[in-house]
XYZ file of C-alpha atoms in Angstrom:
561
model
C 0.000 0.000 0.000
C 1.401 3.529 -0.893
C 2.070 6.515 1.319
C -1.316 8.554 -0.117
C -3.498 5.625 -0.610
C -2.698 4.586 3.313
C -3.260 8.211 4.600
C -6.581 8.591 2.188
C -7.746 5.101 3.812
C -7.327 6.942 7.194
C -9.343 10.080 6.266
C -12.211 8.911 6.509
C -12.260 7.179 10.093
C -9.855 9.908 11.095
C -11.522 10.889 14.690
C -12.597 7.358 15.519
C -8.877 6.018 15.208
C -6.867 9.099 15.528
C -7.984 9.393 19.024
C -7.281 6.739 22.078
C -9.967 6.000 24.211
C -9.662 8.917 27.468
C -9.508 5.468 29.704
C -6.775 3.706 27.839
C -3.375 4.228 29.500
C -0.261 4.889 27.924
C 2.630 2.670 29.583
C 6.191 4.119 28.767
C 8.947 2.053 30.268
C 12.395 3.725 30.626
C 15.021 1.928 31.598
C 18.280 4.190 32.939
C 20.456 0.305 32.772
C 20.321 0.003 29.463
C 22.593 2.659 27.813
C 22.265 3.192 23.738
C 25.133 5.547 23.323
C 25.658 9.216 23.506
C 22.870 11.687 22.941
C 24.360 14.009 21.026
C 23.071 17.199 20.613
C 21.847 17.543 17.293
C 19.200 19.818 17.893
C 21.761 22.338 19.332
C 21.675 24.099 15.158
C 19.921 26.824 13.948
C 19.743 28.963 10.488
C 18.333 31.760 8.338
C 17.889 33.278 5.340
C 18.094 36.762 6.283
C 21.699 37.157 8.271
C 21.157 40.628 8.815
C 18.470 39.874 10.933
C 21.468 38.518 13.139
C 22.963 42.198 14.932
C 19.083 43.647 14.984
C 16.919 43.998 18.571
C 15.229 40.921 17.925
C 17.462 38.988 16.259
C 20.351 39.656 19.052
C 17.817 38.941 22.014
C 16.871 35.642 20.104
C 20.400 34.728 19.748
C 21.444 34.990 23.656
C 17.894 33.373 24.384
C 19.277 30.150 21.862
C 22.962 30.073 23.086
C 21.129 30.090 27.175
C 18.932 26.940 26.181
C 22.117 24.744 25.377
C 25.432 23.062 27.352
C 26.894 23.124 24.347
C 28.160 26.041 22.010
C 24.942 26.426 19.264
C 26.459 26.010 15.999
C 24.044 28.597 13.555
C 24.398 28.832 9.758
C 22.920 31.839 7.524
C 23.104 32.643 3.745
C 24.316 35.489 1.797
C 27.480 36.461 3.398
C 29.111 37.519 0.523
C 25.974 38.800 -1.248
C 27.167 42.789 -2.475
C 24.469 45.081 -1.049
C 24.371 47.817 1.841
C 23.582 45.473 4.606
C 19.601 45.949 4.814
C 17.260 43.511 5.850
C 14.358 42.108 3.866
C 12.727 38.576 3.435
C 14.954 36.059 2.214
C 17.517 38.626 1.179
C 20.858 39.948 2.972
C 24.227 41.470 1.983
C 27.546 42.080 3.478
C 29.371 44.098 0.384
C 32.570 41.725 1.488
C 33.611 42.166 -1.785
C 33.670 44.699 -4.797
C 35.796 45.814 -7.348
C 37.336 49.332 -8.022
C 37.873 51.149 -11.880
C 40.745 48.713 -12.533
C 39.032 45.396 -11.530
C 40.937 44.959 -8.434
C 39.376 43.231 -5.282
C 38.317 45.272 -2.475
C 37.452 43.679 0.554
C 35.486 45.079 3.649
C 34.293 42.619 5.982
C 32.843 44.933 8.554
C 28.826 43.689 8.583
C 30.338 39.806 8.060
C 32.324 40.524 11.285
C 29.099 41.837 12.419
C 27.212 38.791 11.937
C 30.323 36.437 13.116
C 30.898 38.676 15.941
C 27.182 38.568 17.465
C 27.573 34.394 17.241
C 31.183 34.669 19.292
C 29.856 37.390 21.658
C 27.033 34.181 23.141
C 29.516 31.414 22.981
C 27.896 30.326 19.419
C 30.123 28.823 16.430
C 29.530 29.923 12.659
C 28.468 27.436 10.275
C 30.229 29.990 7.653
C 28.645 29.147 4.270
C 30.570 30.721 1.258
C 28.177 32.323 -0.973
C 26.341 33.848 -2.718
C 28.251 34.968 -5.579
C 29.176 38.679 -5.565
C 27.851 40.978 -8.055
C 31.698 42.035 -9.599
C 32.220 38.705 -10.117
C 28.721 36.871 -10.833
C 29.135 35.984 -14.588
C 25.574 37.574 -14.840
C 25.414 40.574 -12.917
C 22.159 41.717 -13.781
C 19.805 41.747 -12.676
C 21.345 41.224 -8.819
C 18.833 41.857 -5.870
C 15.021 40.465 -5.590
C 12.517 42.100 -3.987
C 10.145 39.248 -3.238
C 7.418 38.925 -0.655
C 4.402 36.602 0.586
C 2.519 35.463 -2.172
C 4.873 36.715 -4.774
C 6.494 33.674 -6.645
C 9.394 32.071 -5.039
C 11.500 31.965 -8.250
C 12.044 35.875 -8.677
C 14.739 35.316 -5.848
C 17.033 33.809 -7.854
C 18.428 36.532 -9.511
C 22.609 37.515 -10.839
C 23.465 36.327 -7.268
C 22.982 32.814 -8.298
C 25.365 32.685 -11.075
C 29.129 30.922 -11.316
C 31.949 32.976 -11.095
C 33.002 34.854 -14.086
C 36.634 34.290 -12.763
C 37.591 31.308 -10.290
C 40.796 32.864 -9.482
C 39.163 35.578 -7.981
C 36.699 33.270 -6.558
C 39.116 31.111 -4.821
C 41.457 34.901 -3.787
C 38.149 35.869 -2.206
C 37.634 32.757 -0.033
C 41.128 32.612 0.890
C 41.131 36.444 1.966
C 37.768 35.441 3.952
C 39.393 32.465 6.116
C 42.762 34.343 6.722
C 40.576 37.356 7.822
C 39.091 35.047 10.732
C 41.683 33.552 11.505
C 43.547 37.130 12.080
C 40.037 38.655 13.853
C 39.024 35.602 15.846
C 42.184 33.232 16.638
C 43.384 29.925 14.672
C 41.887 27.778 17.258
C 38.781 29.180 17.460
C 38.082 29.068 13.506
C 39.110 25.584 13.839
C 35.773 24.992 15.511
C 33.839 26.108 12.900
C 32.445 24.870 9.545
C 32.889 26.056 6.209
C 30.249 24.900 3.622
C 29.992 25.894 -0.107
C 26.536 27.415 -0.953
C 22.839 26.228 -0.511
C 20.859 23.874 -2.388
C 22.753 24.068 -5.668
C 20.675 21.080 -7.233
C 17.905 23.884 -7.797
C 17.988 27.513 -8.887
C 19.837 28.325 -6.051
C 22.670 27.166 -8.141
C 22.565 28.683 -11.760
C 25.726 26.850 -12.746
C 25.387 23.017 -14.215
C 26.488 20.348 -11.446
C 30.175 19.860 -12.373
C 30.371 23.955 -12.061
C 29.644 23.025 -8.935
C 32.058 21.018 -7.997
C 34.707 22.810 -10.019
C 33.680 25.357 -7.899
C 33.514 23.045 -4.491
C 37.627 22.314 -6.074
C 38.373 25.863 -6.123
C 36.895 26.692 -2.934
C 37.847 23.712 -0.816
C 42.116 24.701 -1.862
C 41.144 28.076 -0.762
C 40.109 26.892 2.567
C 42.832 24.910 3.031
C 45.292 27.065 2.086
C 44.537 29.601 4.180
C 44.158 27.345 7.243
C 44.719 23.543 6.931
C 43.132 22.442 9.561
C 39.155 24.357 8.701
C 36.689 21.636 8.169
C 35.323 21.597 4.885
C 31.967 20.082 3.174
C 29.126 20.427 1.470
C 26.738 20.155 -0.583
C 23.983 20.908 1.131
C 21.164 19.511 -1.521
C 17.509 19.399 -0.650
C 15.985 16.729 0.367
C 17.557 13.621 -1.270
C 14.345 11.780 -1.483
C 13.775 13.378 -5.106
C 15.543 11.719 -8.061
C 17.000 15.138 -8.977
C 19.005 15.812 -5.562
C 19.972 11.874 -5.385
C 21.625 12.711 -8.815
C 23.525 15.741 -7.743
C 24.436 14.453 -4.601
C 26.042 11.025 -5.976
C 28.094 12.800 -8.673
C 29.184 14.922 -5.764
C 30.198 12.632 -3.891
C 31.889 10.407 -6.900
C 34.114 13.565 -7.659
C 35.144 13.877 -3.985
C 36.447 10.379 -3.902
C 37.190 9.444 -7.444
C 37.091 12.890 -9.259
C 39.987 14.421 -10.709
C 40.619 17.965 -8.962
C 40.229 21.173 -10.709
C 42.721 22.552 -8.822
C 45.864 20.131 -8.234
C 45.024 17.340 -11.181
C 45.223 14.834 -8.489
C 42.411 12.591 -7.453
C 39.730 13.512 -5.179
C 39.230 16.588 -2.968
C 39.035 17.480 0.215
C 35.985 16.722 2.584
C 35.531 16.930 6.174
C 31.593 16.726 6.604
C 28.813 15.984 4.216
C 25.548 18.098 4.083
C 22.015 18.021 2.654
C 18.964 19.094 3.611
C 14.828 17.445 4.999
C 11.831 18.985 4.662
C 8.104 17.640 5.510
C 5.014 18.456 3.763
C 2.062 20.015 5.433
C -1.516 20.258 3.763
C -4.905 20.890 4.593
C -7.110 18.263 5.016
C -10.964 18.976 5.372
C -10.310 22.617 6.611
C -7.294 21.120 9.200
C -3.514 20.833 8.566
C -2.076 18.007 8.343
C 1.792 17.153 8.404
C 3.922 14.916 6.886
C 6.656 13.984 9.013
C 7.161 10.928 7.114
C 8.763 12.172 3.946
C 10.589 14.382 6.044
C 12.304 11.219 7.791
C 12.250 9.494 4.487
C 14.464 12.627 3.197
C 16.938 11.587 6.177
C 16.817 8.068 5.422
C 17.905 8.626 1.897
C 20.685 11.136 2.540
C 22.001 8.568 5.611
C 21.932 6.028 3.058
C 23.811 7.230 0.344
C 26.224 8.626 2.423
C 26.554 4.985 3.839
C 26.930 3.587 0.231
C 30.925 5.274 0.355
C 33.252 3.539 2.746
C 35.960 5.827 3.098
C 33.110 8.364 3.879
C 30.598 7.034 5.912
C 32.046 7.457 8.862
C 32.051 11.412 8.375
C 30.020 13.757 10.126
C 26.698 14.570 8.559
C 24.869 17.875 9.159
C 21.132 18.362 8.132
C 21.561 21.949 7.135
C 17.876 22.346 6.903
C 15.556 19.919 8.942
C 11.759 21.047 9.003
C 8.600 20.502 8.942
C 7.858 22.401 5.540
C 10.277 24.123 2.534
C 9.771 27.905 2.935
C 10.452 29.957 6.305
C 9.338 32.992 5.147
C 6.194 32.071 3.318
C 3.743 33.231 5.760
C 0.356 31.681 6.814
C -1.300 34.335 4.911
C -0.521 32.833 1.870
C -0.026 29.556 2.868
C -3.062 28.499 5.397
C -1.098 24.913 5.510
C 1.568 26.600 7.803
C -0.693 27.252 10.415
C 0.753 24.767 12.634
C 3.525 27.298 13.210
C 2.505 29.600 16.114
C 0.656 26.563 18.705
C 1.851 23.520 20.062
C 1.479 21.638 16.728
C 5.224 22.590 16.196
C 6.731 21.735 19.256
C 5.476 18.227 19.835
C 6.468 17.279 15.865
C 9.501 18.753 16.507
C 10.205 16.539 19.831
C 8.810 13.716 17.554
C 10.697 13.987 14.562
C 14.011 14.441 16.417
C 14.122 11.133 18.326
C 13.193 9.576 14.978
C 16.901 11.528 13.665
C 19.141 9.694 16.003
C 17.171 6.282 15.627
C 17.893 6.970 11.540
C 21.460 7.871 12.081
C 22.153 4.299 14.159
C 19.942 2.146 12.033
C 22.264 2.949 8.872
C 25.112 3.118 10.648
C 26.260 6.969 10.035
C 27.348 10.009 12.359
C 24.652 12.565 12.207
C 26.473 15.261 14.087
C 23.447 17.921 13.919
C 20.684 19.304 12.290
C 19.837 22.874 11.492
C 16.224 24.058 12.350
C 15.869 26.781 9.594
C 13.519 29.027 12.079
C 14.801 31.957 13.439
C 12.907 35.431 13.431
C 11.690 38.094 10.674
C 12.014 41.381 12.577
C 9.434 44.052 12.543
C 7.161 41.838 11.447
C 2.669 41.371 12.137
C 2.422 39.431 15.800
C 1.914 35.568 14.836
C 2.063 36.334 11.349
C 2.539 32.752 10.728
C 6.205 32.626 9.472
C 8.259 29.558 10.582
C 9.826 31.558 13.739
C 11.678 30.654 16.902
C 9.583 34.069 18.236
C 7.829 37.291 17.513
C 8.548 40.623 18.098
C 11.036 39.080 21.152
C 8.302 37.010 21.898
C 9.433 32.824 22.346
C 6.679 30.656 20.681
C 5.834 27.271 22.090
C 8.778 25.554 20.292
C 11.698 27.306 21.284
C 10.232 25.554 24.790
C 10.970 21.777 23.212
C 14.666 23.271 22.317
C 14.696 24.027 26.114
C 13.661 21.290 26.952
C 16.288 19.120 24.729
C 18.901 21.782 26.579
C 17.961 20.220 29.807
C 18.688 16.417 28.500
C 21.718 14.922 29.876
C 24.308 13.258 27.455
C 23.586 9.096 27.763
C 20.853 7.669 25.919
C 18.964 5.149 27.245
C 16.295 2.579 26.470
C 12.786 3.382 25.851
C 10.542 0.551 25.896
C 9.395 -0.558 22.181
C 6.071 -1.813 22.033
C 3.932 1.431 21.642
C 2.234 2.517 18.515
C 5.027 3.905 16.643
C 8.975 2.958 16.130
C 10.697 5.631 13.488
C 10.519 2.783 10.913
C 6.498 3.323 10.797
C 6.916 6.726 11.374
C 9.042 6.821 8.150
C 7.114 4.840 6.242
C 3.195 5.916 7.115
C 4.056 8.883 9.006
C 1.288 9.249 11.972
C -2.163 8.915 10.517
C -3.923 6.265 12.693
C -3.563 6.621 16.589
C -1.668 9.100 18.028
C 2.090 8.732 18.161
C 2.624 9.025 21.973
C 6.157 8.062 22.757
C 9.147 8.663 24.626
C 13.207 10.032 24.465
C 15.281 9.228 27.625
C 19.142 10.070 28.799
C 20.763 10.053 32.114
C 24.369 11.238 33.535
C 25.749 10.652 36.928
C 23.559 12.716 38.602
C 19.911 12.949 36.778
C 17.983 11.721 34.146
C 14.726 13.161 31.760
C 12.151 11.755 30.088
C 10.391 13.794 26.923
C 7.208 12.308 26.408
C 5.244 13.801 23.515
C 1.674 12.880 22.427
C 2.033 13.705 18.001
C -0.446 13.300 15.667
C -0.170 15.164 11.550
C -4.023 15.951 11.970
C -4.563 19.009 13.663
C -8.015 18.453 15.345
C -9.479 17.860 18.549
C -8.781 14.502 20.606
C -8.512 13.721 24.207
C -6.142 14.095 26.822
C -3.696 10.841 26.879
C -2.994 8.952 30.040
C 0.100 8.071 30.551
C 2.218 5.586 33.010
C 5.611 6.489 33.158
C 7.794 3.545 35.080
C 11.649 4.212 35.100
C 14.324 1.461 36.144
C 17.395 1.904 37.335
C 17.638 4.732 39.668
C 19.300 5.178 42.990
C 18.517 5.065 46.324
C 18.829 8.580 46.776
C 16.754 11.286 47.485
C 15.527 12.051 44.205
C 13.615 15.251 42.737
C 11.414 15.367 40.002
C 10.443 18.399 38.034
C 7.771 18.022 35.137
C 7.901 20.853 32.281
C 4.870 21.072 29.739
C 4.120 23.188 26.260
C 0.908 22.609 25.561
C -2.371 25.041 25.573
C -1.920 26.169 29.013
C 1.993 26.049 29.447
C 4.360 27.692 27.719
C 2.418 29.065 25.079
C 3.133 33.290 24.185
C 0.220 32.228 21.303
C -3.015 31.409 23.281
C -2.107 34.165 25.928
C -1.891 36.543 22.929
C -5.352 35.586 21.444
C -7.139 35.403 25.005
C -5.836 39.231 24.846
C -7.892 39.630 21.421
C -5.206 38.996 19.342
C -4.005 42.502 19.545
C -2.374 43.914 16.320
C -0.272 46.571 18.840
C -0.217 44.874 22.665
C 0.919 47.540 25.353
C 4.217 47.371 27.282
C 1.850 45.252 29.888
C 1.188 43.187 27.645
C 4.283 42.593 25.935
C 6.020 41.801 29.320
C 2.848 38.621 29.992
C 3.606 37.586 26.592
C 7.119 37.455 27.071
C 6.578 35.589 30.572
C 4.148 33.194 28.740
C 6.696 32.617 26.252
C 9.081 30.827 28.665
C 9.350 27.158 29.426
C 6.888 26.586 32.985
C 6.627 23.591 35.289
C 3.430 21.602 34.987
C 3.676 20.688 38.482
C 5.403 21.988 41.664
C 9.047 19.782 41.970
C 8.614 16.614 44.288
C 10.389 14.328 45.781
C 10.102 10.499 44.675
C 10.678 7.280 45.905
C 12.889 4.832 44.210
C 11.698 1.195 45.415
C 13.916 -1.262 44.203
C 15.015 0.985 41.920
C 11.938 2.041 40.456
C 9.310 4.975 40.348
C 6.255 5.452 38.142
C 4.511 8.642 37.423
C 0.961 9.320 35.931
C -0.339 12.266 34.122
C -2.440 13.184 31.010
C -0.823 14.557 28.233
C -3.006 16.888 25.548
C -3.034 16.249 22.033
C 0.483 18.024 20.468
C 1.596 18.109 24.041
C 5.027 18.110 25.621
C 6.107 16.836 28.873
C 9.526 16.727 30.184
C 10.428 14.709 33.308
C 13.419 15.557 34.783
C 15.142 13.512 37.742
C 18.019 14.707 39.961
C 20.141 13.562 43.273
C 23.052 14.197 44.510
């Protein structure tokens, strides 16, 4: 049975099996014994379109409130750093003017709002994913026309405009990169560029990319020496193709790859070239369904699969690190819900629990094919200035945290051992993958521990938006100590954590008042669904009951000394 003709089969029965019984437990069994490796933290990535957004009121308060949620240093990754352009902010659109040329055709450099960017990242601990493009105007070999001016509802390919285009000269191309990586390491310290990535361009397997694929990779030649001659020790990768469930990315990507293993250089005539991590990219694909949205988070996992699998299919470079430089649940950040009523699952809790969802599925992917899926980018940041709630695929508004940036909290609180999780409920990530969640709800579990605590992120998913009631649910954990032990329980659902449903109990105001703003901005931070208490471990053992709302998120977290 196909994908479609299993979801249509569904459609019709979709509140009598989409929605448990309110008597029918839930039984989640955790068990803190059995380790299954490190949790890495994958979700610790974030990126834009619009990197001018970065050093803006918004944009900087988002930042620290990002780089707070994590241990670890946030890696973030933006386009358009070389883009030539004064530096102003629109939708899917930025500039640095890093490089132009003066009467004579010589290079002039300036990497003052690229500093900018980098240096808001460095000032909150956070690490560049430095992507090298787009091409500059002086040396796009089709310079006109240069900058878009698209919005909502206009159509997406006006963006790709002189920007897009191979380098009239890839001597000046590779001059430029190599200018740009001693630059940081001058500004910023070798040791500290060492920790970052450097990725040629975005999506070149569409119109990002007006060049044919081996431009690309002469250009992935040209750029990669640059890198490496300016520092040896950068990491370098690419290619950052959508989503390689489509025929046309699985082509790009494997002749990619080919060249970097079997290819002969453009630049030294030797074989191969130089790759330190491997990138592509995993969307969803929300619709609406009878006047509801429904997701898709199974050909977003499917994507994943793919891209894990030809990666796999090389054996001197499956054991890289692989970044998802765009993991969503839909294509198009900036297309608002105005114009797209399927992306209304953006501002309420729909978001948050397919977000806790879809990444447990991510590390079960990465250690069923045997690959080393360092993170993935959520491409959700903010568009400043911008309507309250407009509906854009944003982190917050107007400084305002929306109900997901709480399941990126809650991930922040996770300790760094993963441990077993009971199979036996109603989804594993293979039928995730393969039917996405269109029967009963997908209410499941992701556990770690350390030496001193352990959590428990139970989320209750479904892709059809509508009403269902609450799930019980029986959480029983093994393995803890006969210590005093605390337990604190964090939600995002309706009632918790939720900036959106405060701001439409206020009327949805198009303007709120300072008083306002200031219970919004409260709302929009991760609560407790309980007051902390203390548990008992007998034998080992503790089980706690609660209900859990449709697209709700609970985190249990466990500590002792």
């Amino acid at each position: 049975m196909t994908v479609g003709v299993f979801a249509l089969s569904f459609l019709h029965s979709i509140h009598s099996l989409a929605q448990p019984s309110a008597d029918k437990t839930t039984q989640i069994e955790v068990d803190l014994a059995n380790e299954k490796g490190p949790l890495k933290p994958i979700w610790a990535w974030f990126g834009y379109d619009e990197p001018n957004y970065t050093y803006m009121k918004d944009g900087k308060k988002l930042l620290t409130e990002i780089s707070k949620l994590s241990k670890v240093p946030v890696y973030v990754r933006v386009h358009s750093l070389l883009v030539t352009g004064d530096g102003e902010a629109a939708l899917k659109w930025g500039s640095t003017n890093a490089y132009t040329e003066d009467a004579n055709g010589k290079p002039v450099y300036n990497w003052t709002i690229v500093d900018k960017i980098f240096d808001t990242f460095i000032e909150r601990g956070m690490k560049p994913i430095a992507q090298i493009g787009f091409m500059p105007q002086a040396l796009s070999s089709k310079p006109e026309p240069y900058r878009h001016h698209w919005k909502p509802g206009d159509n997406y390919d006006d963006i790709y405009l002189g920007w897009a285009y191979p380098p009239k000269d890839y001597t000046k191309w590779s001059e430029l990169v190599y200018q740009w990586v001693k630059h940081s390491v001058a500004k910023y310290g070798q040791k500290e560029v060492e920790s970052w990535y450097w990725e040629l361009w975005n999506e070149p397997n569409i119109s990002y990319w007006k060049g044919t694929t081996e431009e690309y990779i002469k250009l992935y030649d040209y750029t990669a020496d640059a890198v490496k001659r300016a520092l040896p020790t950068a990491k370098m990768g690419g290619p950052e193709v959508t989503g390689p469930g489509s025929a046309g990315s699985q082509k790009f990507f494997k002749a990619f790859m080919d060249h970097v293993v079997n290819g002969k250089n453009y630049v030294t005539g030797k074989v191969g070239t130089p790759i330190d991590f491997i990138t592509f990219h995993a969307k969803g694909a929300p619709k609406l369904v009878d006047g509801h949205v429904q997701m898709n988070m199974g050909t977003q996992l499917r994507d994943i699969d793919k891209g894990f699998d030809i990666v796999a299919s090389y054996p001197s470079l499956k054991n890289l690190p692989i970044i998802i430089g765009e993991s969503d649940p839909e294509g198009c950040a900036a297309c608002s819900e105005d114009f797209s009523p399927q992306n209304a699952y953006r501002n309420g809790t729909m978001y948050s629990s397919y977000t806790a969802a879809s990444f447990a599925r991510k590390y079960d992917l990465a250690q069923s094919r045997g690959v080393n899926l360092a993170g993935a980018v959520t491409w959700a940041f903010e568009f400043e200035d911008q309507p309250w709630f407009r509906g854009f695929r944003d982190l917050a508004t107007n400084g305002v945290d929306k109900p997901v940036l709480n399941v990126f909290r809650m991930f922040g609180m996770m300790p760094g051992t993963r441990v077993d999780v009971k199979s036996g409920l109603a989804y594993d990530y293979v039928r995730v993958r393969d039917e996405s969640v269109r029967a009963e709800a997908d209410i499941n579990a992701l556990a770690s521990k350390d030496a001193k605590s352990a959590a428990v992120m139970v989320w209750n998913y479904h892709d059809d938006n509508v009403p269902a009631p609450n799930a019980p649910i029986s959480v029983q954990v093994k393995g803890l100590p006969s210590k005093k032990i605390t337990v604190h329980h964090y939600r995002v659902d309706k009632e918790f954590s939720n900036s959106y449903e405060v701001w439409k109990t206020m009327g949805s105001p198009k303007n709120p008042t300072p008083e306002q703003v200031a219970k919004l901005e409260k709302a929009g931070q991760l609560k407790e669904f309980s007051a902390p208490k203390p548990v008992t471990a007998t034998g080992g053992e503790t089980t706690l009951n609660f209900s859990l709302p449709r697209q709700g998120v609970s985190l249990l977290k466990f500590t002792w000394e």
